[in-house]
Short mmCIF file of C-alpha atoms in Angstrom, two decimals:
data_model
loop_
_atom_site.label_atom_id
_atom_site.label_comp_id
_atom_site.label_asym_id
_atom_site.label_seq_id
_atom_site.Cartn_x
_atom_site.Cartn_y
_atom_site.Cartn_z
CA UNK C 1 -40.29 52.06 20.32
CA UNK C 2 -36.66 53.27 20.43
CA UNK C 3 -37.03 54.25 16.55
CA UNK C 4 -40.27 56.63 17.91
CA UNK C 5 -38.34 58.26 20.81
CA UNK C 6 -35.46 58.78 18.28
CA UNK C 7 -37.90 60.85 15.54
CA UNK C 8 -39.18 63.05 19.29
CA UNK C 9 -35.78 63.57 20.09
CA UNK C 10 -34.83 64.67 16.31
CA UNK C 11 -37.81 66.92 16.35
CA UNK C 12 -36.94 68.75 19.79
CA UNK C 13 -33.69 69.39 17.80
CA UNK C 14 -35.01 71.05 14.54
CA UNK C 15 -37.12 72.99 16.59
CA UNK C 16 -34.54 74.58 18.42
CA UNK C 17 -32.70 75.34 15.09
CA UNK C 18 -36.36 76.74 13.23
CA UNK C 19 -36.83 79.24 16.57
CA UNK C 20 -34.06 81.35 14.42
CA UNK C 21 -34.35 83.88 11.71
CA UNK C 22 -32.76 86.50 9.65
CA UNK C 23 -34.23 89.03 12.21
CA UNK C 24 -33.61 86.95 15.23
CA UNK C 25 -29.95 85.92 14.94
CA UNK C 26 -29.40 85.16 18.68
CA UNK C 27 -31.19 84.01 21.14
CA UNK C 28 -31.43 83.16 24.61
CA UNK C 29 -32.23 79.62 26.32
CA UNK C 30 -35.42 80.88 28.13
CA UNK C 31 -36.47 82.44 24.17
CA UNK C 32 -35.37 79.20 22.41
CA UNK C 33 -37.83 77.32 24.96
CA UNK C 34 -40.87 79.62 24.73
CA UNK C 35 -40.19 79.67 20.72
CA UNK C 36 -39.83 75.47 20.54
CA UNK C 37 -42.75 74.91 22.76
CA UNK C 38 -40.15 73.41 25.36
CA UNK C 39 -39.14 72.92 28.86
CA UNK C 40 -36.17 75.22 29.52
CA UNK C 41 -33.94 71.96 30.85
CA UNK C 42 -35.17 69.79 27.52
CA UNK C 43 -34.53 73.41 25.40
CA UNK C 44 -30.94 73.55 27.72
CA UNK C 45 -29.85 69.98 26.45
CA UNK C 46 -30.93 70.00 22.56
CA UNK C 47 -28.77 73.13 22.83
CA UNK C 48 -26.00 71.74 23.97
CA UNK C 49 -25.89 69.06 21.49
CA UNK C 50 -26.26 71.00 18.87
CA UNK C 51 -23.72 73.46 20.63
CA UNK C 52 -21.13 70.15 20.70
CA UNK C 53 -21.62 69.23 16.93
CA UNK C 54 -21.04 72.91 15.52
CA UNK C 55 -25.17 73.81 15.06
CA UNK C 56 -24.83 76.36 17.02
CA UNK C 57 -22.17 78.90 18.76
CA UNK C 58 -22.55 80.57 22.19
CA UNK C 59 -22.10 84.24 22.53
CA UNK C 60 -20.72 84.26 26.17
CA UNK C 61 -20.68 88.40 26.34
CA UNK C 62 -24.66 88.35 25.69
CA UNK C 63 -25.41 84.59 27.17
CA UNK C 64 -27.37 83.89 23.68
CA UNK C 65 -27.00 81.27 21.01
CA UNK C 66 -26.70 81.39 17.37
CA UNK C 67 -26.71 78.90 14.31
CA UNK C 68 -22.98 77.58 13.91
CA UNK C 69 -20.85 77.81 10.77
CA UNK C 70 -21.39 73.92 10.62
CA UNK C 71 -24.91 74.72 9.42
CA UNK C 72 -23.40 77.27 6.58
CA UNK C 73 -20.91 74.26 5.10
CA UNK C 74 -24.02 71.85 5.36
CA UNK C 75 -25.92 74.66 3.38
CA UNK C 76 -22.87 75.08 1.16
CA UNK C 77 -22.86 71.39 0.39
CA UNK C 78 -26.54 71.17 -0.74
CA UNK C 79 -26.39 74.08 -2.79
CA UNK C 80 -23.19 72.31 -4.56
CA UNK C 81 -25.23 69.49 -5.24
CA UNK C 82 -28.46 71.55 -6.61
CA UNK C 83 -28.99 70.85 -9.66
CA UNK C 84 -31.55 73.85 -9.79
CA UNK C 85 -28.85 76.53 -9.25
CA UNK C 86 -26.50 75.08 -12.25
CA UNK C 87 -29.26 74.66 -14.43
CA UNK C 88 -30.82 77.79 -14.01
CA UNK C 89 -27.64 79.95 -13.77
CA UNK C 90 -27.52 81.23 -17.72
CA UNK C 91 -31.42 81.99 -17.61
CA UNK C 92 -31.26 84.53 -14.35
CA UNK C 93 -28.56 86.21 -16.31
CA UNK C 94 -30.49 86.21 -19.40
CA UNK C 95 -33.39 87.37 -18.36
CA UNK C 96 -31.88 89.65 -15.90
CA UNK C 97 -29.60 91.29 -19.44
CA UNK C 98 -32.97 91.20 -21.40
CA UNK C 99 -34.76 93.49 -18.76
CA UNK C 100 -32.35 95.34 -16.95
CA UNK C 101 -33.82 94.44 -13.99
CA UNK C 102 -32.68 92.28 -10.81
CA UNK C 103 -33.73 88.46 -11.35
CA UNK C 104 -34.23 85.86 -8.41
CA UNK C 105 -34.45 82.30 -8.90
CA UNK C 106 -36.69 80.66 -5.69
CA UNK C 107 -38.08 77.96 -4.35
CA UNK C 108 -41.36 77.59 -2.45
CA UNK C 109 -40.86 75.05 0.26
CA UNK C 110 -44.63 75.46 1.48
CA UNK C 111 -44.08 77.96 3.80
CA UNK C 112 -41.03 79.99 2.93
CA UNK C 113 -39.18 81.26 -0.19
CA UNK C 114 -35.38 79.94 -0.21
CA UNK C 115 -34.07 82.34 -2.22
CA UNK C 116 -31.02 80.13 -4.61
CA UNK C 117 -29.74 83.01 -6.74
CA UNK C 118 -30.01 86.65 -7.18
CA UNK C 119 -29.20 88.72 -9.93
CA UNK C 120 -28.97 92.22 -9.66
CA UNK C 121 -29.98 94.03 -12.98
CA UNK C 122 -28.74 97.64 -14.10
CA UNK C 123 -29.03 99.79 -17.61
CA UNK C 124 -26.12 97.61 -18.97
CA UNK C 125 -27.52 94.14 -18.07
CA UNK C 126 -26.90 91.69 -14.93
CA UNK C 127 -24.75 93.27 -12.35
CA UNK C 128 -23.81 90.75 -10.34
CA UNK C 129 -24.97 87.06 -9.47
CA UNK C 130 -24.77 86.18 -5.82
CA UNK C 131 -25.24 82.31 -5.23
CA UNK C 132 -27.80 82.12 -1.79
CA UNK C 133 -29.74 80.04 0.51
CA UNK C 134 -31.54 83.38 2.56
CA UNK C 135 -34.90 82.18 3.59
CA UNK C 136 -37.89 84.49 3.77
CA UNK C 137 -41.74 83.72 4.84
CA UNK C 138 -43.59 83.56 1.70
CA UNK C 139 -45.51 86.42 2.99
CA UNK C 140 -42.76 88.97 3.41
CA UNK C 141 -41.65 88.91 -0.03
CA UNK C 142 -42.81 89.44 -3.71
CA UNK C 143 -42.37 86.40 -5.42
CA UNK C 144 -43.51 84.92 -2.20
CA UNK C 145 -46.77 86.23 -2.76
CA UNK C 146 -46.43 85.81 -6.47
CA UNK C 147 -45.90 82.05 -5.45
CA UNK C 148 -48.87 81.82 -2.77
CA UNK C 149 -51.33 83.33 -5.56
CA UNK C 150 -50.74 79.98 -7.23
CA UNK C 151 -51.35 78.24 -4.48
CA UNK C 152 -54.69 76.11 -2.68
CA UNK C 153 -56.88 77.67 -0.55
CA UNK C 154 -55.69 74.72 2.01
CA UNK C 155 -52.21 75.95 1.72
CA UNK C 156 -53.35 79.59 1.71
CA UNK C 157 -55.05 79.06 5.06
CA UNK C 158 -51.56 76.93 6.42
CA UNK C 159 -49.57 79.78 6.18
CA UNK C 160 -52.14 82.71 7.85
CA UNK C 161 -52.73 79.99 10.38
CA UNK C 162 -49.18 79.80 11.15
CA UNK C 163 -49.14 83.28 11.62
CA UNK C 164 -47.88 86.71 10.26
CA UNK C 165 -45.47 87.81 12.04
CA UNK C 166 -43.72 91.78 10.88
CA UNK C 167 -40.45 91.41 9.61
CA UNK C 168 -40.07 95.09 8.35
CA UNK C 169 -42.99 98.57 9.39
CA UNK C 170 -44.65 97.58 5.65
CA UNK C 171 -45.16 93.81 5.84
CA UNK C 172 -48.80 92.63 5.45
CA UNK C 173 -49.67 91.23 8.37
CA UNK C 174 -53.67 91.36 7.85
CA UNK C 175 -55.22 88.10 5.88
CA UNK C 176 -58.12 90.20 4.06
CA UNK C 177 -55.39 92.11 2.71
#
């Protein structure tokens, strides 16, 4: 029983951390609950714990909350220990000197593309490498859709039912499309 209202209480956290994006940075406690499907006091106190271990920071000026550097050296530390990234390394550059043209090594977690490395191609070869852990929808992005063409049906119809939100004035938002 206490095991069962441990998992609840673990998944009221993460869903206070997912209600954040790359376009929604900070957010307010009343935004946070709407987003997590939450009462504003439950929302209030998942915040505040993950406020108190360094999850998230509060911007007082704006009364908003955002994810906390603790979550960057977390992210740091798994993408030390990927053995994906070190693997992969001399191939992005490869391919990236063989075409001239910018290579990015992702993984599909179901939903979203974690983008690991980038490299940025020119006339002359790779440009620069940038190690990463920016996450996109699969939808938003090309090798995200690259990666859903390969996909189920079942999967297909996980992510439209989820739901397609705009991220930028050209993002497919339409599923016939």
């Amino acid at each position: 029983m206490a095991e069962t209202k441990n998992i609840k209480s673990l998944g009221k956290l993460v869903s206070v951390l997912d209600c954040f994006s790359t376009t929604d940075r900070s957010l307010t406690v009343s935004k946070i609950a709407e987003r997590a499907g939450l009462p504003r006091s439950t929302a209030h106190r998942a915040i505040l714990a993950l406020k108190e271990v360094g999850f998230l920071e509060q911007d007082h000026t704006r009364d908003e909350y955002r994810l906390g550097l603790r979550l960057f050296q977390l992210g740091a530390t798994v993408l030390n220990n990927m053995d994906l990234q070190r693997v992969a390394h001399p191939f992005v550059e490869a391919l990236s000197a063989l075409t001239g043209e910018g290579v990015h090594l992702c993984v599909f977690d179901g939903e979203r593309m974690v983008f690991v490395e980038r490299s940025t191609g020119g006339p002359t070869g790779p440009q620069n490498a940038t190690i990463t852990m920016e996450i996109s929808p699969c939808y938003c992005t090309g090798v995200g859709k690259a990666a859903l063409a390969f996909q189920s049906k079942a999967d297909i119809d996980r992510v439209i039912a989820a739901g397609l939100m705009p991220f930028t004035r050209t993002t497919i938002t339409d599923p016939a499309r």
